[in-house]
Amino acid sequence: MPSLERSPDAGAGRRRVVLFPLPYQGHLSPMFQLAALLRDRGGLAVTVLHTDFNAPDPARHPPDIAFVPIHESLAEEEQAAAAVDLHAHFLSLDAACVAPFRAAVASLREKAEDDGDVACVVLDSNWLAVLAAAAELGVPLLALRTVSAATSRNLLAFRRLCDDGYVVPVVNDERRDEPVPGLEPLRVGDLVRYDGWDVEKSCEFITKLSDAMRVPMSGVILNTFDAIEADELGKLQAELSVRAFAVGPLHKLSPETTTLRPPHRGCLAWLDAHPPRSVIYVSMGSVAKVSRKVFDEMAWGLSASGVPFLWVVRPGLVGGEDDATVVPQLPDGVDMSRGMVVPWAPQREVLAHPATGGFWTHCGWNSTLEGICEGVPMLAQPCFSDQTVNTRYVTHQWGVGMELVKVFDRVRVGEAVRELMVGEEGDRVRDNARRLRIQANQCVASTRAIDDLVEFVRSL
């Protein structure tokens, strides 16, 4: 039987929601934000199951949220794979979690007489084997999707796209600019993909993600909102057999912040010394990697741009380095005098800072939402997965950003940074970003979406 890190007695007698996040940075934050909303606005008791890998610290969360470790068992070499091969590590972790996850849910149901019944289980939708196991437990199941509605539709259509020849086997495929019927404004080159993998491995994994969306469940929760994805949400709901709840932007609705790395808060004081909208903030998120060549060109381009910059250079950012736990070295001779380089930053505060005038981003969904909600124009450099989908929407649907050119060198990088920060195109996307921010704030002011979800959970 799993041990309790914090007793779930708080909230005894209330209906309980059990949540199981995927233990990676971009997935933990929205799940904990959702947990806080279900507790605060819904009056529901909340229990969070978690892995030993990247285990959360209960002391950093509200005392009435219960934490239950499932104690998955991974071989030492499988644990080490996280820094080298995220895909291999995830598949091992997913398989190792099935049995302890089942045991944890069974234990919580046994306690239902004292603690209040388990209304439902909310899983990160990227769990695969765990999600299939959850569907067999006899407890209502909901999935939290930490990607956009557009990406969700892309995944749902993946088998059809493969059959119709729209999946790009090579990044520079001659069909990459061809529109994809039914998924406009996406082109072939914008579809979800995993560069650097062989075609068979990539397609097999995306197919699993697609099939997971069809696992029997009671509902789907999305971290998005009508102001940016009304059409996509309508189409997605028509394609799903269950109800979809768009409850985002979660980071604006809940104060919960989860970070696996301590942020360098000194960068906020550094920003204080700069004029409004003068600094470009650069971050490739928590797991994306770039090659050593691209990293060096980023450094030289930032230096040549003449624009002040705050750059997150985290351990593991450069793929293929001998030690992924060490911060990558900057190229010899590059002038960093206009910038500040940190291993991690308090991103939400940085984006909200008056000195931040641009966001060079990988366009992960959390980062995209945070940029939109602060009205910061973006320079997009997608790396893998849903980031190409998000980039297309940032640049061609919402018009709040520019994409870095495909030929990646220091001259073009410097030009792109200057254009975003002081050029005419930069002014245009900045105006669009300000307007979209207003619409996002209007969505935040409404509690209807989360209230609908709470009512639904109570009815299960």
XYZ file of C-alpha atoms in Angstrom:
460
model
C 0.000 0.000 0.000
C 1.450 3.440 -0.903
C 2.634 5.629 1.955
C 1.251 9.108 2.542
C 3.523 12.147 2.540
C 0.704 14.293 3.791
C -2.471 12.884 5.267
C -5.505 13.313 3.031
C -7.734 13.758 6.112
C -8.176 17.454 5.356
C -11.408 17.681 3.451
C -12.842 14.494 4.967
C -16.428 14.016 3.885
C -16.021 16.091 0.722
C -15.909 14.656 -2.762
C -12.309 13.987 -3.668
C -10.460 14.466 -6.943
C -7.295 12.424 -7.508
C -4.745 13.954 -9.879
C -1.670 12.317 -11.408
C 0.639 14.708 -13.292
C 3.351 13.757 -15.736
C 6.561 14.582 -13.795
C 8.125 17.038 -16.232
C 8.221 20.802 -15.761
C 5.786 21.785 -18.499
C 3.224 19.258 -17.241
C 3.517 19.726 -13.479
C 2.647 23.424 -13.421
C -0.762 23.272 -15.158
C -1.798 20.200 -13.135
C -1.033 21.920 -9.829
C -2.793 25.059 -11.022
C -5.849 22.958 -11.835
C -5.634 21.258 -8.433
C -5.683 24.632 -6.665
C -8.686 25.789 -8.679
C -10.691 22.639 -7.957
C -9.952 23.106 -4.258
C -10.424 26.888 -4.033
C -13.342 27.437 -6.390
C -14.941 24.035 -6.256
C -14.580 23.170 -2.598
C -13.360 19.716 -3.615
C -10.856 17.675 -1.653
C -7.681 17.117 -3.673
C -5.139 14.308 -3.620
C -2.068 14.384 -5.869
C -0.383 11.108 -6.732
C 3.229 11.574 -7.772
C 6.301 9.708 -8.892
C 9.578 9.578 -6.999
C 11.133 11.008 -10.157
C 10.882 14.819 -9.908
C 8.778 14.460 -6.768
C 7.085 17.692 -5.651
C 7.770 19.240 -2.247
C 4.449 19.208 -0.338
C 5.675 22.089 1.847
C 5.523 24.369 -1.214
C 1.816 23.711 -1.739
C -1.355 24.449 0.279
C -1.562 22.267 3.416
C -4.969 20.809 2.563
C -3.729 19.193 -0.664
C -2.781 15.580 0.060
C 0.301 14.066 -1.580
C 0.696 10.324 -2.134
C 3.952 8.928 -3.598
C 3.445 5.843 -5.754
C 7.109 4.721 -5.515
C 7.633 3.502 -9.061
C 10.659 1.301 -9.589
C 13.099 2.228 -12.353
C 16.481 0.705 -13.037
C 19.430 3.033 -12.517
C 20.149 3.178 -16.233
C 16.503 4.060 -16.922
C 16.691 6.936 -14.435
C 19.869 8.189 -16.114
C 18.137 8.155 -19.507
C 16.151 11.278 -18.602
C 19.098 13.516 -19.395
C 19.962 11.731 -22.651
C 16.828 10.262 -24.231
C 13.587 11.779 -22.933
C 11.494 9.441 -25.089
C 13.103 6.273 -23.718
C 12.895 7.558 -20.160
C 9.222 8.429 -20.489
C 8.249 5.026 -21.889
C 10.105 3.268 -19.044
C 8.509 5.570 -16.461
C 5.036 5.109 -17.933
C 5.301 1.312 -17.754
C 6.755 1.388 -14.234
C 3.898 3.530 -12.917
C 0.974 1.301 -13.939
C 0.954 -1.110 -10.990
C 1.686 1.420 -8.200
C -0.836 3.831 -9.707
C -3.540 1.151 -9.596
C -2.625 0.329 -5.991
C -2.764 3.980 -4.949
C -6.213 4.541 -6.443
C -7.515 1.318 -4.886
C -6.213 2.426 -1.491
C -7.899 5.813 -1.776
C -11.199 4.176 -2.734
C -10.983 1.921 0.317
C -10.730 5.032 2.473
C -13.736 6.633 0.775
C -16.049 5.960 3.704
C -13.946 8.223 5.942
C -12.515 10.717 3.484
C -15.376 11.288 1.083
C -15.813 9.369 -2.129
C -13.444 9.647 -5.094
C -15.409 11.668 -7.631
C -12.892 11.196 -10.443
C -9.275 10.769 -11.437
C -7.582 13.471 -13.534
C -4.555 12.282 -15.492
C -2.131 14.115 -17.715
C -3.228 13.076 -21.204
C 0.343 12.173 -22.172
C 0.382 9.139 -19.909
C -0.050 6.121 -22.171
C -0.055 2.799 -20.281
C -1.220 4.574 -17.136
C -4.122 6.170 -18.989
C -5.243 2.784 -20.349
C -5.022 1.309 -16.842
C -7.034 4.177 -15.364
C -9.859 3.555 -17.821
C -10.276 0.060 -16.329
C -10.516 1.075 -12.666
C -14.215 1.840 -12.567
C -13.652 5.450 -11.507
C -14.698 8.392 -13.724
C -11.625 9.534 -15.661
C -10.755 12.965 -17.049
C -7.624 13.912 -18.978
C -5.806 17.230 -18.723
C -4.352 18.221 -22.074
C -1.349 20.508 -21.624
C -1.313 21.402 -25.328
C -3.546 23.610 -27.451
C -6.860 22.629 -29.016
C -5.161 22.940 -32.427
C -2.484 20.429 -31.411
C -5.148 18.129 -29.997
C -6.937 18.152 -33.355
C -3.629 17.465 -35.114
C -3.090 14.400 -32.918
C -6.641 13.146 -33.372
C -6.173 13.300 -37.150
C -2.747 11.665 -37.156
C -3.737 8.261 -38.566
C -5.669 9.969 -41.381
C -2.726 12.265 -42.066
C -0.409 9.271 -42.337
C -2.791 7.499 -44.727
C -3.093 10.646 -46.875
C 0.680 11.180 -47.034
C 0.806 14.420 -45.029
C 3.293 13.321 -42.380
C 6.725 14.778 -43.065
C 9.435 12.098 -42.936
C 12.213 14.650 -43.340
C 12.172 18.222 -42.052
C 13.076 19.799 -45.414
C 10.586 17.693 -47.368
C 9.471 19.450 -50.551
C 5.840 19.270 -49.373
C 6.460 21.065 -46.069
C 4.679 24.282 -47.206
C 1.623 22.430 -48.498
C -1.617 23.283 -46.588
C -3.225 20.460 -44.582
C -6.958 20.158 -45.391
C -9.120 20.488 -42.289
C -6.291 21.783 -40.098
C -5.790 25.254 -41.544
C -3.664 27.344 -41.064
C -1.267 24.423 -40.555
C 1.046 23.314 -43.322
C 2.674 19.898 -43.610
C 5.828 21.239 -41.966
C 3.837 22.533 -38.977
C 2.418 19.156 -37.926
C 3.484 17.576 -34.634
C 6.855 15.890 -35.114
C 10.015 14.825 -33.306
C 13.062 15.931 -35.280
C 16.148 13.821 -34.802
C 14.176 10.590 -34.445
C 13.899 8.064 -37.232
C 10.584 8.197 -39.064
C 9.261 4.892 -37.730
C 10.010 5.782 -34.094
C 8.454 9.230 -34.427
C 5.281 7.999 -36.121
C 4.877 5.140 -33.649
C 5.052 7.504 -30.660
C 2.700 10.115 -32.148
C 0.255 7.332 -33.030
C 0.267 6.271 -29.364
C -0.476 9.843 -28.311
C -3.280 9.947 -30.862
C -4.778 6.642 -29.693
C -4.622 7.825 -26.069
C -7.110 10.559 -26.956
C -9.646 7.822 -27.724
C -9.317 5.986 -24.408
C -12.799 5.809 -22.784
C -13.189 8.657 -20.324
C -15.732 11.106 -18.932
C -14.222 14.371 -20.174
C -11.239 16.337 -21.403
C -9.784 19.447 -19.763
C -7.790 21.896 -21.896
C -5.509 24.705 -20.793
C -6.777 27.148 -23.407
C -9.585 29.685 -23.846
C -12.098 30.993 -26.354
C -10.322 34.293 -27.094
C -7.530 32.453 -28.900
C -9.030 29.085 -29.912
C -12.811 29.399 -30.190
C -12.936 27.812 -33.666
C -10.490 25.047 -32.783
C -12.389 24.261 -29.575
C -15.673 24.028 -31.459
C -14.193 21.647 -34.020
C -12.444 19.579 -31.346
C -15.660 19.200 -29.364
C -17.409 17.967 -32.513
C -14.671 15.357 -32.997
C -14.655 14.096 -29.399
C -17.178 11.711 -27.913
C -16.935 13.392 -24.495
C -17.303 16.910 -23.169
C -14.326 19.280 -23.425
C -13.684 21.995 -20.817
C -11.466 24.919 -21.821
C -10.417 26.259 -18.403
C -7.309 28.259 -19.316
C -5.187 30.207 -18.997
C -4.524 28.245 -15.805
C -1.436 30.231 -14.820
C -3.519 33.428 -14.653
C -6.357 31.798 -12.722
C -4.221 30.156 -10.043
C -1.228 31.520 -8.085
C 0.384 28.067 -7.971
C 3.927 27.962 -9.384
C 5.850 24.713 -9.714
C 9.493 24.735 -10.744
C 12.044 21.938 -10.760
C 14.911 24.425 -10.902
C 15.515 27.337 -8.529
C 15.060 30.579 -10.496
C 17.756 33.254 -10.549
C 15.763 36.105 -9.024
C 18.622 38.551 -9.391
C 17.641 38.934 -13.039
C 14.582 40.949 -11.932
C 16.819 43.601 -10.375
C 18.877 43.586 -13.588
C 15.678 44.234 -15.560
C 14.805 47.101 -13.205
C 17.839 48.977 -14.539
C 16.591 48.923 -18.153
C 14.083 51.158 -19.960
C 10.594 49.875 -20.797
C 10.346 47.272 -23.591
C 14.116 47.352 -24.227
C 15.134 43.774 -23.285
C 14.531 40.558 -25.197
C 14.013 37.514 -22.981
C 15.343 34.241 -24.417
C 14.318 30.807 -23.165
C 13.961 27.429 -24.868
C 11.931 26.004 -21.967
C 12.723 23.086 -19.703
C 13.433 20.158 -22.066
C 14.056 21.426 -25.618
C 17.590 21.031 -26.924
C 19.572 22.767 -29.649
C 22.769 21.718 -31.361
C 26.115 23.221 -30.407
C 26.206 25.037 -33.758
C 22.761 26.591 -33.220
C 23.652 27.527 -29.647
C 26.820 29.308 -30.763
C 24.948 31.190 -33.502
C 22.340 32.243 -30.939
C 25.097 33.680 -28.761
C 26.849 35.518 -31.588
C 23.538 36.786 -32.982
C 22.389 38.156 -29.617
C 25.743 39.858 -29.181
C 25.599 41.390 -32.664
C 22.006 42.596 -32.316
C 22.870 45.484 -30.028
C 19.752 44.673 -27.984
C 19.956 44.004 -24.228
C 19.023 40.386 -23.514
C 18.216 38.049 -20.635
C 19.107 34.504 -21.738
C 18.235 31.272 -19.935
C 21.082 28.830 -20.572
C 20.118 25.788 -18.537
C 21.962 22.484 -18.086
C 21.096 20.149 -20.951
C 20.161 22.921 -23.392
C 22.839 21.822 -25.862
C 22.288 18.299 -27.126
C 25.201 15.892 -27.304
C 27.273 17.538 -24.567
C 29.353 15.197 -22.423
C 27.665 16.273 -19.169
C 24.014 17.311 -19.455
C 24.003 18.449 -15.817
C 26.436 21.306 -16.502
C 25.505 24.704 -17.966
C 26.835 24.854 -21.565
C 29.870 27.049 -22.176
C 29.434 30.152 -24.317
C 31.637 30.396 -27.429
C 35.041 31.987 -26.899
C 35.197 35.690 -27.681
C 31.468 36.437 -27.735
C 30.561 39.773 -26.134
C 27.928 39.253 -23.443
C 28.249 42.748 -21.946
C 24.744 43.830 -23.023
C 23.117 40.734 -21.599
C 22.604 38.580 -18.561
C 22.837 34.781 -18.727
C 21.096 32.701 -16.033
C 20.492 28.941 -15.607
C 16.764 29.507 -14.933
C 14.467 32.504 -14.561
C 11.126 33.299 -12.909
C 9.526 33.438 -16.349
C 6.092 34.767 -15.474
C 7.621 37.687 -13.572
C 10.130 38.337 -16.345
C 7.420 38.471 -19.009
C 5.329 40.804 -16.844
C 8.288 43.147 -16.227
C 8.026 46.551 -17.976
C 11.573 46.223 -19.356
C 10.732 43.044 -21.304
C 9.896 43.967 -24.884
C 10.229 40.634 -26.661
C 10.261 36.892 -26.006
C 12.514 34.553 -28.027
C 10.854 31.221 -27.334
C 10.621 27.584 -28.403
C 6.818 28.080 -28.363
C 5.991 25.377 -25.860
C 2.338 25.777 -24.932
C 2.932 27.123 -21.405
C 5.401 29.696 -22.701
C 3.074 30.634 -25.565
C 0.188 31.230 -23.155
C 2.381 33.236 -20.793
C 3.633 35.432 -23.627
C 0.102 36.022 -24.909
C -1.263 36.883 -21.480
C 1.462 39.485 -20.885
C 1.153 40.960 -24.380
C 4.814 40.283 -25.216
C 5.607 39.800 -28.941
C 7.452 36.576 -29.716
C 10.356 35.391 -31.813
C 9.609 31.722 -32.450
C 12.221 28.966 -32.705
C 10.282 25.665 -32.476
C 12.268 22.540 -31.639
C 9.908 19.522 -31.560
C 6.473 18.139 -30.689
C 3.640 20.720 -30.624
C 5.980 23.711 -30.890
C 5.661 23.890 -34.673
C 1.858 23.999 -34.359
C 2.054 26.773 -31.757
C 4.522 28.721 -33.879
C 2.179 28.713 -36.867
C -0.634 30.097 -34.716
C 1.621 32.698 -33.089
C 2.803 33.973 -36.464
C -0.111 33.439 -38.861
C -3.295 33.053 -36.819
C -2.846 35.556 -34.001
C -0.081 37.638 -35.577
C 1.745 38.155 -32.272
C 5.161 36.924 -33.326
C 7.764 36.255 -36.006
C 9.503 32.975 -36.838
C 13.260 32.727 -37.117
C 14.320 32.002 -40.678
C 15.141 28.415 -41.567
C 18.749 29.294 -42.499
C 20.053 29.829 -38.989
C 23.186 31.974 -38.678
C 24.347 34.850 -36.495
C 23.646 37.548 -39.087
C 20.023 36.505 -39.574
C 19.604 36.012 -35.824
C 20.830 39.530 -35.110
C 18.547 40.960 -37.801
C 15.527 39.073 -36.464
C 16.136 40.278 -32.896
C 16.443 43.900 -34.041
C 13.327 43.620 -36.208
C 11.266 42.268 -33.324
C 12.480 44.895 -30.893
C 12.735 48.078 -33.004
C 11.530 47.264 -36.533
C 8.233 47.902 -38.334
C 7.227 44.230 -38.262
C 7.996 44.195 -34.559
C 5.688 47.165 -34.044
C 2.911 45.364 -35.897
C 3.108 42.148 -33.871
C 3.473 44.173 -30.665
C 0.175 45.948 -31.374
C -1.493 42.593 -32.026
C -0.019 41.192 -28.804
C -1.440 44.079 -26.796
C -4.909 43.535 -28.228
C -4.785 39.796 -27.568
C -3.684 40.457 -23.994
C -6.855 42.470 -23.395
C -8.978 39.592 -24.679
C -7.073 37.129 -22.488
C -7.689 39.294 -19.415
C -11.405 39.325 -20.191
C -11.383 35.522 -20.160
C -9.543 35.504 -16.839
C -12.228 37.751 -15.337
C -14.843 35.056 -15.970
C -15.122 31.938 -13.805
C -17.723 30.244 -15.988
C -15.408 27.614 -17.495
C -13.989 26.359 -14.191
C -17.441 26.556 -12.580
C -18.812 24.322 -15.358
C -16.008 21.813 -14.737
C -16.647 21.766 -10.981
C -20.359 21.220 -11.523
C -19.572 18.374 -13.920
C -17.194 16.728 -11.424
C -19.796 16.960 -8.689
C -22.324 15.250 -10.963
C -20.132 12.196 -11.599
